[in-house]
Each structure stands twice: as structure tokens, then as C-alpha cells.
Coordinates of C-alpha atoms in Angstrom, one line a residue:
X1 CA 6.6 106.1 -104.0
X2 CA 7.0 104.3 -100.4
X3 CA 10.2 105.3 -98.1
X4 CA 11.3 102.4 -96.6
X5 CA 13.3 103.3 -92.9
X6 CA 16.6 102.8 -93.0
X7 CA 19.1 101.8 -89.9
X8 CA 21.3 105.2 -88.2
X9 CA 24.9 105.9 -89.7
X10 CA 26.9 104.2 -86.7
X11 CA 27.3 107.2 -83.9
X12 CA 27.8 105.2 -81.3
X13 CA 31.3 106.6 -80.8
X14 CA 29.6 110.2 -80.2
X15 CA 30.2 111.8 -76.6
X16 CA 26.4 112.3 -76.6
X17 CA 25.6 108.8 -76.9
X18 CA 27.9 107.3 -74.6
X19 CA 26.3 109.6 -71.6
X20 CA 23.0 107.7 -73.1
X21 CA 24.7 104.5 -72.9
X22 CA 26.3 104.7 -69.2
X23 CA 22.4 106.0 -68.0
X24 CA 21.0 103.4 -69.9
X25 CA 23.1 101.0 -68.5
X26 CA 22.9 102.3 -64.6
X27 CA 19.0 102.3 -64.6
X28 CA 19.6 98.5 -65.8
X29 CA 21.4 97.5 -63.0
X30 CA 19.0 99.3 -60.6
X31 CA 16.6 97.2 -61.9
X32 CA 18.6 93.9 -61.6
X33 CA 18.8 94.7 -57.8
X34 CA 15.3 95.5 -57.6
X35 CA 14.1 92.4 -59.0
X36 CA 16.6 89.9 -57.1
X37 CA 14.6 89.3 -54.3
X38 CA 11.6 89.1 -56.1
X39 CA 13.0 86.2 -58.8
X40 CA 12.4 86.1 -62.4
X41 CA 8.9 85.8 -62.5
X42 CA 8.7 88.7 -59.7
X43 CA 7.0 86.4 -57.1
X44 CA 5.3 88.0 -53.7
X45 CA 7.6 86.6 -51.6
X46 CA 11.1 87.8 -50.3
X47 CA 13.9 85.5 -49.1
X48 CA 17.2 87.1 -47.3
X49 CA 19.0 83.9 -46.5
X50 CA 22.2 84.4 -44.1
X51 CA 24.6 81.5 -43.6
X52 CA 26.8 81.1 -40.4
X53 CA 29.4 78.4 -39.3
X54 CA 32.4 77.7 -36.5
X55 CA 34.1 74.8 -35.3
X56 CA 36.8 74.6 -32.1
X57 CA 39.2 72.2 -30.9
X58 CA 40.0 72.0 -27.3
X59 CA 43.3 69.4 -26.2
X60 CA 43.5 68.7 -22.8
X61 CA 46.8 67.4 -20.8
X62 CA 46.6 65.9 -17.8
X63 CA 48.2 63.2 -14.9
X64 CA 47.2 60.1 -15.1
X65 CA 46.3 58.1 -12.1
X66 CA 49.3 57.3 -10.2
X67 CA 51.6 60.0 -11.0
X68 CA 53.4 58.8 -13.9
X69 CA 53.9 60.5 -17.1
X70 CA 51.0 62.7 -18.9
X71 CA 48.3 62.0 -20.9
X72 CA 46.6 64.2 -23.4
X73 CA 42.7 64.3 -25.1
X74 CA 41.4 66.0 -28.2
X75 CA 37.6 67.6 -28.3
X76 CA 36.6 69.1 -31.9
X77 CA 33.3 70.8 -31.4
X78 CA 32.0 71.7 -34.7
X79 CA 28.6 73.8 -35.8
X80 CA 26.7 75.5 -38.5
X81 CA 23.6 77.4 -38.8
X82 CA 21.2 78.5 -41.4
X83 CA 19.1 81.5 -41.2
X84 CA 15.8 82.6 -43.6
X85 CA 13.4 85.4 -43.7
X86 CA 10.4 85.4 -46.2
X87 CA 8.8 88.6 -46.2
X88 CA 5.2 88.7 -47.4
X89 CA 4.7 91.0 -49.9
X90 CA 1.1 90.8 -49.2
X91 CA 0.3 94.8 -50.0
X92 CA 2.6 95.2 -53.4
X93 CA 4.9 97.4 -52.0
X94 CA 7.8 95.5 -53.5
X95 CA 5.9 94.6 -56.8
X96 CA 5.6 98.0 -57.3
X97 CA 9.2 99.2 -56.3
X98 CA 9.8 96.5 -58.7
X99 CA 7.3 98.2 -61.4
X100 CA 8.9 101.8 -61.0
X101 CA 12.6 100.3 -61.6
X102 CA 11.2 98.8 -64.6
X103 CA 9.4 101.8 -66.3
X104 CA 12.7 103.8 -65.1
X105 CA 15.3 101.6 -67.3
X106 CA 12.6 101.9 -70.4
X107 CA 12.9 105.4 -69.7
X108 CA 16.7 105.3 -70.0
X109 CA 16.5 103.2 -72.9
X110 CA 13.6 105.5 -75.0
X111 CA 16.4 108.7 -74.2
X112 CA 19.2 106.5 -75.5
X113 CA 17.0 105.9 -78.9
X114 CA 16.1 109.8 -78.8
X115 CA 20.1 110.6 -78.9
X116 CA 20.5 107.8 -81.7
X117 CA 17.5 109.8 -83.4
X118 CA 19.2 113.1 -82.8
X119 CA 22.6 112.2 -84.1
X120 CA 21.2 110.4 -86.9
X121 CA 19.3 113.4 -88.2
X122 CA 22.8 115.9 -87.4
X123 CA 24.8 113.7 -89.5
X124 CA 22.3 113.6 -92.0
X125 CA 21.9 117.2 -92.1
X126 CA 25.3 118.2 -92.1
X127 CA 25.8 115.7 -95.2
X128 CA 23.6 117.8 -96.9
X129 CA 24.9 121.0 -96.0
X130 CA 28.0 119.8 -97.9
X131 CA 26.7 118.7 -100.8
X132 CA 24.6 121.5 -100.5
X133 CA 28.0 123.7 -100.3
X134 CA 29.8 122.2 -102.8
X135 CA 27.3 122.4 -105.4
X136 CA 26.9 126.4 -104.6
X137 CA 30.6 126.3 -105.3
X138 CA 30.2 124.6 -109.1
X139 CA 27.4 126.9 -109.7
X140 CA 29.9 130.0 -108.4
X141 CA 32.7 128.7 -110.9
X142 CA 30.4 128.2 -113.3
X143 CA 29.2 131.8 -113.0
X144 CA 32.7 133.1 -113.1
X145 CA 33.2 131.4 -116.5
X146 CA 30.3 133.2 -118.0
X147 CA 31.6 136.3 -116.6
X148 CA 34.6 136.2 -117.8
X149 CA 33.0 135.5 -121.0
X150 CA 31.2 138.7 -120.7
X151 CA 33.9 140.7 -119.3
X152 CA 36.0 139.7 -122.6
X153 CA 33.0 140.5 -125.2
X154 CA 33.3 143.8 -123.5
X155 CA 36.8 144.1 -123.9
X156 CA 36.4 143.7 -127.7
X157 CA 33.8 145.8 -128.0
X158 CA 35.6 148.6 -125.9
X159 CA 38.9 147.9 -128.0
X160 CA 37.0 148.3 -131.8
X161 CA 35.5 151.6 -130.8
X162 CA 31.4 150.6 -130.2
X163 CA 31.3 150.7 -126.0
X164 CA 32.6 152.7 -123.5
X165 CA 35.0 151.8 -121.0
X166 CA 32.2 151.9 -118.4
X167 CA 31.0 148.6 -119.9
X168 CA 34.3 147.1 -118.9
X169 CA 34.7 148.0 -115.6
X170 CA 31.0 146.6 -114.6
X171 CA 32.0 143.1 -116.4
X172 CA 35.2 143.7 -113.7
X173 CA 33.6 144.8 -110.9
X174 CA 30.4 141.7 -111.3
X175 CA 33.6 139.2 -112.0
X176 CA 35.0 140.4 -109.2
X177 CA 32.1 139.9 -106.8
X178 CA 31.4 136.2 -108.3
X179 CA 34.9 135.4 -107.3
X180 CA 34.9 136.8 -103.7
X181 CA 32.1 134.6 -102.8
X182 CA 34.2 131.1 -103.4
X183 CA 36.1 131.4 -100.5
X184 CA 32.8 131.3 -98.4
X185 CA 31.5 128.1 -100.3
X186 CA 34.5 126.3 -99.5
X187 CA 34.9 127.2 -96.0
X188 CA 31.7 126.1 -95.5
X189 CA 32.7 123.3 -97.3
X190 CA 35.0 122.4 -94.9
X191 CA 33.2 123.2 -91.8
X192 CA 30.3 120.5 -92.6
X193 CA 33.5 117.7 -93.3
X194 CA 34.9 118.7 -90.0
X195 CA 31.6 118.5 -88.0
X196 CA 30.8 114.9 -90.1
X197 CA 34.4 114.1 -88.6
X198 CA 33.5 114.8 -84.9
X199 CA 30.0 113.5 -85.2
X200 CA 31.2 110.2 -86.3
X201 CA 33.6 110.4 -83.2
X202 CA 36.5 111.2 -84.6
X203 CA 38.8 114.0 -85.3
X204 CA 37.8 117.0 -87.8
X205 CA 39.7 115.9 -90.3
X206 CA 38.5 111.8 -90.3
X207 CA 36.7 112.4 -93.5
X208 CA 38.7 114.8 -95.2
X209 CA 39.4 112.5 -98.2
X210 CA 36.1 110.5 -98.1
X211 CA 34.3 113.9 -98.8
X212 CA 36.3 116.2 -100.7
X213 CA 35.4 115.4 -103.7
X214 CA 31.9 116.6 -105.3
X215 CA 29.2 114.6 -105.2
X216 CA 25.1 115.5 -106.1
X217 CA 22.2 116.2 -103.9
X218 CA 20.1 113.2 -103.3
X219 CA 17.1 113.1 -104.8
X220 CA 13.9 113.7 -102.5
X221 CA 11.0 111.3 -102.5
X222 CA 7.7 112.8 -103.7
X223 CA 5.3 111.5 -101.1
X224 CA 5.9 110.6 -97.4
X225 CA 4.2 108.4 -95.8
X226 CA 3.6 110.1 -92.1
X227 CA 0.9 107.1 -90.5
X228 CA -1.6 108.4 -88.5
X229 CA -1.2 110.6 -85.3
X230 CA -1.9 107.6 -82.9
X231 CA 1.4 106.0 -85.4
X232 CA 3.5 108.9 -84.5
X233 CA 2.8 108.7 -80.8
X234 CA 3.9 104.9 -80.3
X235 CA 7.5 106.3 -82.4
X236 CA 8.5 109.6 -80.8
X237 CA 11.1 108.1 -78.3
X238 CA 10.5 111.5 -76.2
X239 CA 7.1 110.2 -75.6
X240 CA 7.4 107.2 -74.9
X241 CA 10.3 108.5 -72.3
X242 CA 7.6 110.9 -71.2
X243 CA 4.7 108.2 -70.5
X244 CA 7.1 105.7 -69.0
X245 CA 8.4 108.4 -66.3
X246 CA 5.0 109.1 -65.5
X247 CA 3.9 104.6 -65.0
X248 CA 6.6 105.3 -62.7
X249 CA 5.9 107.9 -60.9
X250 CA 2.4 106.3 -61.1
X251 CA 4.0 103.1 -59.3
X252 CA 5.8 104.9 -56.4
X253 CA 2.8 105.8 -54.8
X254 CA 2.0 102.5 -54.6
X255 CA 5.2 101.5 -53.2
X256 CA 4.9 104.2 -50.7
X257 CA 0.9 103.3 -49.9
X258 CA 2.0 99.8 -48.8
X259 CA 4.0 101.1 -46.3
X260 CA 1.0 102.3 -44.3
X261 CA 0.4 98.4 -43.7
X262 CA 2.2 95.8 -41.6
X263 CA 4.9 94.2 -43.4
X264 CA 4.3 90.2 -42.7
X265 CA 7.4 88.0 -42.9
X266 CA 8.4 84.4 -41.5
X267 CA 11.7 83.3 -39.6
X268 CA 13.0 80.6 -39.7
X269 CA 16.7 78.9 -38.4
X270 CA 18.5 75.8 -39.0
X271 CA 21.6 74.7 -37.1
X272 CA 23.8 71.5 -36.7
X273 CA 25.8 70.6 -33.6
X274 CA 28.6 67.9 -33.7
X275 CA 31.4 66.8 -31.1
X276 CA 33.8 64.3 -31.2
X277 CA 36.7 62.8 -29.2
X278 CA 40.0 61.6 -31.0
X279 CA 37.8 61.5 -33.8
X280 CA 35.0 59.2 -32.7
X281 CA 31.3 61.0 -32.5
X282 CA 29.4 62.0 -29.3
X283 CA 26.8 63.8 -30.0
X284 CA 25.4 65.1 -33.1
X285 CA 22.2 67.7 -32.3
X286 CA 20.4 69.3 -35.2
X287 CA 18.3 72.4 -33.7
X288 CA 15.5 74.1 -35.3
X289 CA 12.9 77.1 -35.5
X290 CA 10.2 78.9 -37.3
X291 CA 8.1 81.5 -36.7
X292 CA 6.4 84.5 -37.6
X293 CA 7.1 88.3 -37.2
X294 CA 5.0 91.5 -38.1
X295 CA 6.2 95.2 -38.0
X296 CA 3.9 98.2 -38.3
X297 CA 5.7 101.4 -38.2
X298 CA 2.6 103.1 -36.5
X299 CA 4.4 105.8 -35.1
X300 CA 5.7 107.0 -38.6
X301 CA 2.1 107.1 -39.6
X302 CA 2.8 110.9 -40.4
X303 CA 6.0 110.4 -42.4
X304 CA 4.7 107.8 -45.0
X305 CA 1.0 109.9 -45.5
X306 CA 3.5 113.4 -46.4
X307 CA 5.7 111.1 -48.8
X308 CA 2.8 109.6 -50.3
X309 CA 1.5 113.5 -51.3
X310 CA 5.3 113.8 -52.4
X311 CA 4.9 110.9 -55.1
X312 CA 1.2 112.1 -55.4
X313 CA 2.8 115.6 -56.8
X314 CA 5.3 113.6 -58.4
X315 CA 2.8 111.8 -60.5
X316 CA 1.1 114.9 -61.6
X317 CA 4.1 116.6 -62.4
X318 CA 5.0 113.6 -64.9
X319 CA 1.6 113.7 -65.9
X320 CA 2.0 117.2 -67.0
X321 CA 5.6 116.4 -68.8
X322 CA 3.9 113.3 -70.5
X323 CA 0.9 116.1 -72.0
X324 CA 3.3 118.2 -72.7
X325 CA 5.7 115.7 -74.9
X326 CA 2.3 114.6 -77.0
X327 CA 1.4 118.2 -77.9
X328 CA 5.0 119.1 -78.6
X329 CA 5.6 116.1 -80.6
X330 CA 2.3 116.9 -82.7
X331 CA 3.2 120.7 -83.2
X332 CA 6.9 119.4 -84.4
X333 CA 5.5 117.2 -87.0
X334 CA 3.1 119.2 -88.4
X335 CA 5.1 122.1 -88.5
X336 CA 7.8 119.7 -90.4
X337 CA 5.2 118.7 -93.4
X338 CA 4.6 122.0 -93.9
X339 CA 8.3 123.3 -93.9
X340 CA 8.7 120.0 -96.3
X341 CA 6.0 120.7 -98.8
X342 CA 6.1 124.5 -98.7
X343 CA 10.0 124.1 -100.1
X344 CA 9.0 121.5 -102.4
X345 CA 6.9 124.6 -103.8
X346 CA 9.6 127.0 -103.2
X347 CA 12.2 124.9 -105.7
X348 CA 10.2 124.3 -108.2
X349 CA 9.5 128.1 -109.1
X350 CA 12.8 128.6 -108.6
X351 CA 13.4 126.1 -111.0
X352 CA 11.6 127.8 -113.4
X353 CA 12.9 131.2 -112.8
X354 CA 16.7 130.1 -113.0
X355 CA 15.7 128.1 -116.2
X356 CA 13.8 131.5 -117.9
X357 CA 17.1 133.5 -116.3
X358 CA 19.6 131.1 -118.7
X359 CA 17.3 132.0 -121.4
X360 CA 17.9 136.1 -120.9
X361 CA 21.5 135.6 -120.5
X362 CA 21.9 134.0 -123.6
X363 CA 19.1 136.8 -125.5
X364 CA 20.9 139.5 -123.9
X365 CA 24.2 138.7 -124.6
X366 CA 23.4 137.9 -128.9
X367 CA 21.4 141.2 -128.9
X368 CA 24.7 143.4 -127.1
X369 CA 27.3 141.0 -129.6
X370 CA 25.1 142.6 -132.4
X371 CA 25.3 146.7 -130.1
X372 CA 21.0 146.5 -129.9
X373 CA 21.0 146.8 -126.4
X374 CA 23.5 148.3 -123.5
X375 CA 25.2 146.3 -121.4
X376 CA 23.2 147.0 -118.6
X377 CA 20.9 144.5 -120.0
X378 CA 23.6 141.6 -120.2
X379 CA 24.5 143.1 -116.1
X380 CA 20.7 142.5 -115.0
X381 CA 20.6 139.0 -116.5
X382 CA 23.7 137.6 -115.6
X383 CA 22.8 138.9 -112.1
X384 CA 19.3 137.4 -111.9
X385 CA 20.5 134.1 -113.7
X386 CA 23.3 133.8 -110.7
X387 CA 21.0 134.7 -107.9
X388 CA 18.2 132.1 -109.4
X389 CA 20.7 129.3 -109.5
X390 CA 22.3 129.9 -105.9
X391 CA 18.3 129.5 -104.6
X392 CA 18.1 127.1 -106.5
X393 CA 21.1 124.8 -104.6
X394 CA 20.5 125.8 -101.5
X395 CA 16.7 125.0 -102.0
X396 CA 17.6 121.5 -102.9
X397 CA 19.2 121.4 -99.8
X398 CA 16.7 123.1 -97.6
X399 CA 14.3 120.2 -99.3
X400 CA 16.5 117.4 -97.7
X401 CA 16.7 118.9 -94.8
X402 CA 13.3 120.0 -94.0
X403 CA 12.9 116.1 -94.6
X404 CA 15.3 115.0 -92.1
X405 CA 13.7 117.4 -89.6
X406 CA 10.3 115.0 -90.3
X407 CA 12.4 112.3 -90.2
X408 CA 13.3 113.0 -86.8
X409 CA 9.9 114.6 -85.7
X410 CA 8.3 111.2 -87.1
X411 CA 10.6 110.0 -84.5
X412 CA 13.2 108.5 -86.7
X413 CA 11.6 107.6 -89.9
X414 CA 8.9 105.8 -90.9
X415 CA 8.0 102.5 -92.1
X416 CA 4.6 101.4 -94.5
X417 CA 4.5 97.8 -95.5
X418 CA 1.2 98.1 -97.0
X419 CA -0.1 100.8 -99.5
X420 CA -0.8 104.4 -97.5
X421 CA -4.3 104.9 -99.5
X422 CA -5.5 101.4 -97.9
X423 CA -4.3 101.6 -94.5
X424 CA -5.6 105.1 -93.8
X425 CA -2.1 106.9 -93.3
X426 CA -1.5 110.4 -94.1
X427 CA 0.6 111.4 -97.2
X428 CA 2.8 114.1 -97.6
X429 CA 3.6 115.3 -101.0
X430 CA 4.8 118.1 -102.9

């Protein structure tokens, strides 16, 4: 049997996710200003364009010749400049700033896929916690009812003379106990509705109707396909997180080696020039120049060489993190196949030892009708019969999730279009 991956339960109104989201979303926009200058295509050349304009008007009033009256002119001067920079990006420093911004926002975006992963799996779990909770309370009422079944054949035995009284008071006193552990089965009913509320992003109670009533276990599927190691490493979003930090880190020193080189760029200027009087053109003068400019920041020689053993240290310390998130992420799945298959073992014993317990109960119980054995007898199976079945449910449960904990250490599930046997993929069965 092949698991096919299924998409997460919507969390995206979880508090956890939303600080994902905004991080996500900030190491976009760095990257969006990083690659402006560079254009789509991320081209080696830098433009920082500046625009200027300004325009006057000047009237002047005056005599005219022979003292009469006034007379009056208008001059508009009007001009407008344009201003360009191309820097070279001749060593990569740029490209690689460019580089690091990327591998940073795929960094963001590989932690915002671990939180999906990790609320994904909580919900999961806490679903089956539920079920698993309200299925230990069936099996504690169902208990109850064969106790008080026993308590009563006690009774009638105690009232026609064959028992003692001590007989009774055990039924009592095991009836009693069955019943005090209800109350814990539903609380913890409760507390796994009220965490699927807030998970969900809403209040405790969101779900309160949804998941009151009873409902069964999943079934678990037999086999699992896991894929190969190399598999698991392209899935685990804390790996990928891990090697992406480190191609930036790696990228940084690059962007600090180029600044031990000259930065090469090219001026250039533009600007128009036109007066006119009472609105008829003098002179119109277009002005231009180009030329080149080259900086070296030789005196910070010093400065650059200590930042580039910075990013040097920086890159080792990611390369460490990056070792450290494949060995981690091998350790958590192998430890999760075993915790699987191990419970998968675990049930089905227990299986059998709650089925061969119903089997006592029902012996021991004809034999003390008939007064062939004491009731210590019906005590010790009714005991071992309750205990079997309580294992038994909260196995079930453990089953699912010990699988969820793969699904999450397989880095959210798995996916096997072909058959496992022909691709080469590891199985994990019961």
C-alpha cells in the first residue's frame, strides 16, 4: 500500500506562521532592492540616474527714449539637466550581494515551509490525541458496565447465602476505581478540542461542536514508503534552510573580496538651455559630458581584509549548522521508523492479550456463577482485561502518532509515483 502526500490542514491563521510569513516577506523585499539596480536578468552594470530642472522669468521696466511713459520686457530662462552613473561591476561584488539576498529569502521561505510542517504535524497529533481520548473513555464505560455486572452477581450471591460480603465490597471498590478514571478521559478530551481550537487560530472553544462527538482511530497504513536518504535531504525544509544560509554566507565573501578592487563607473550629464523674449526664442544650447571615474579605497585596505575573515568565519559557522541539520535530520528519521514499527509490534500483542483477557473474564465469571472458583479470580480478570484494552487505545494512538512524527521528520510527507521495490526506496512496515 502507497501513501500518497496530502496538502496541510489550513494554519495559516496560527501566530507561529504569521511571524514566518512577515520574515518571509521582509527577506523578499530585501531582495527586490538588491536586484533593482542590477535588472531582471541581473546584468553587470549599475545605473543611478538623477534628474534636475529650473526655469526663471525676469520682467524688466524701464524709460523709454525721451522721457515719456514706461516700457516693460519679459525674459523666461528655462533649463533641464540629466545626470547618469554606470558603475562597472567588473569584480562581482554586486552579483554576489545580489546572490546572498537571494539564498537569504529561500532561507525565509524553507523556515516558513518548516512552521507549515510543524503545525501540520501538531494538529495532526492533537487530532489523534482526541480520538485517542475518547475512545479510552468508551472502553472506561464499557468497563464500568461489566463491573457493575459483576458487582450485582456478587450481590446475589452475597444475598442467597454462598459468598461473603468481602466479595461485594471488591466488586465496589474495582467499580469505584473504573469510575474515577472518566473524569480524566474527558478532560483530556477537552484539552486536545481546545488546543485544535487555538491551533486553527481561533478560540478554545472553535471546535467544540465539530469534535464532541466520537469518532474512530484512523486506520494506519502498513508500509511507508521513506525514499532514499539523498530523498529525505532535498525534503527536510530545515535543510534546505541550513544549506541556503551557508550559499549565502558563501556569497558574502565574495561581495566583500571585490571590495579590495577599484570600483570602475562612467559619468555622464545631459542638459538643455533655452531663453526667450515675449515668447520668441534666443538661444537654445544643449550641453553635454561623459567621462570616466575609478575609486580604490586603498587606505581601507585593512578594514575590508578583517571583514573578509568575518564572512570567512561566517561561512564556516554556516557550514557547521548546514552538517549539523543533515545528521540531525538523519538521526530524527531513523529514530521515527523505529518508534513506528516498534509500536506496530507493541499493538499487535496487545491485541492479543486484551482479546485472550475477554476470554478469562467471560471463563471466570461462568465458573464463580456456578461458586467453582472465588471471586478473586473474576477480580484478576476483569483487571487484566481493563488494563489490556486501555493499551490497547492508547497504542492505536501512539501508532498514529509515531507516524506523524515521520511524517514530519520525512519533512512533511512523502510522495512515490512509481512502485517502492522498482525505484530503490526504503520501506517501512510493521
Amino acid at each position: 500500500r502507497r501513501v500518497q502526500s496530502q496538502k496541510p490542514s489550513p494554519v495559516s491563521t496560527d501566530p507561529a506562521l504569521g511571524g514566518a510569513s512577515v520574515s518571509f516577506s521582509q527577506q523578499g523585499a530585501s531582495v527586490s532592492a538588491t536586484m533593482l539596480p542590477l535588472g531582471a536578468a541581473g546584468p553587470s552594470v549599475m545605473v543611478s540616474p538623477d534628474f534636475t530642472g529650473s526655469g526663471n522669468s525676469r520682467v524688466t521696466v524701464g524709460t523709454p527714449q525721451g522721457g515719456k511713459g514706461s516700457a516693460s520686457r519679459r525674459n523666461n530662462l528655462y533649463q533641464a539637466g540629466f545626470d547618469a552613473s554606470w558603475e562597472l561591476d567588473i569584480f562581482g561584488g554586486a552579483r554576489r550581494g545580489a546572490e546572498a539576498a537571494r539564498a537569504n529569502r529561500e532561507a525565509a521561505e524553507e523556515a516558513l515551509r518548516d512552521v507549515r510542517v510543524t503545525l501540520t504535524a501538531e494538529v495532526a497529533r492533537q487530532y489523534f490525541n482526541l480520538r485517542g481520548a475518547q475512545a479510552s473513555l468508551d472502553i472506561a464505560a464499557k468497563n464500568i458496565e461489566l463491573l457493575r455486572g459483576s458487582l450485582e452477581l456478587a450481590q446475589s450471591r452475597f444475598d442467597a447465602g454462598l459468598t461473603t460480603m468481602l466479595d461485594v465490597q471488591n466488586a465496589t471498590a474495582q467499580l469505584a476505581a473504573s469510575e474515577a478514571a472518566v473524569p480524566g478521559h474527558a478532560a483530556e478530551v477537552q484539552y486536545a478540542i481546545h488546543r485544535l481550537g487555538v491551533l486553527l487560530g481561533g478560540e478554545p472553544g472553535l471546535l467544540q461542536n465539530e469534535l464532541s462527538s466520537a469518532a474512530p482511530l484512523p486506520a494506519a497504513p502498513p508500509e511507508v514508503p521513506v525514499g532514499l536518504p539523498s530523498d529525505l535531504l532535498r525534503r527536510r525544509p530545515d535543510v534546505r534552510r541550513a544549506e541556503r544560509q551557508l550559499a549565502a554566507a558563501t556569497a558574502l565573501i565574495g561581495a566583500a573580496t571585490a571590495d579590495l578592487f577599484p570600483r570602475v563607473s562612467l559619468t555622464g550629464s545631459l542638459t538643455g538651455q533655452d531663453d526667450a523674449l515675449y515668447g520668441i526664442k534666443r538661444n537654445a544650447n544643449m550641453l553635454w559630458s561623459i567621462g570616466p571615474g575609478v575609486s580604490w579605497p586603498v587606505f581601507d585596505a585593512g578594514r575590508i581584509r578583517a571583514n573578509i575573515r568575518i564572512q570567512n568565519a561566517r561561512q564556516e559557522q554556516a557550514l557547521a549548522g548546514y552538517e549539523k541539520a543533515v545528521m540531525s535530520s538523519l538521526e530524527d528519521a531513523e529514530n521515527a521508523l523505529v518508534a513506528y514499527a516498534q509500536e506496530q509490534n507493541r499493538l499487535f500483542s496487545l491485541e492479543k492479550s486484551a482479546a485472550a483477557g475477554a476470554e478469562a473474564v467471560n471463563l471466570a465469571t461462568d465458573l464463580y456463577a456456578k461458586g467453582l472458583v472465588t471471586y478473586l479470580h473474576v477480580l484478576d480478570a476483569e483487571r487484566t482485561l481493563s488494563a489490556a484494552e486501555a493499551q490497547c487505545v492508547q497504542s492505536r494512538a501512539n501508532v498514529l502518532i509515531h507516524l506523524t512524527a515521520l511524517f514530519k521528520a520525512l519533512g512533511g510527507g512523502w510522495d512515490v509515483d512509481g512502485d517502492s521495490g522498482e525505484n530503490g526506496s526504503e520501506t517501512a512496515a510493521g
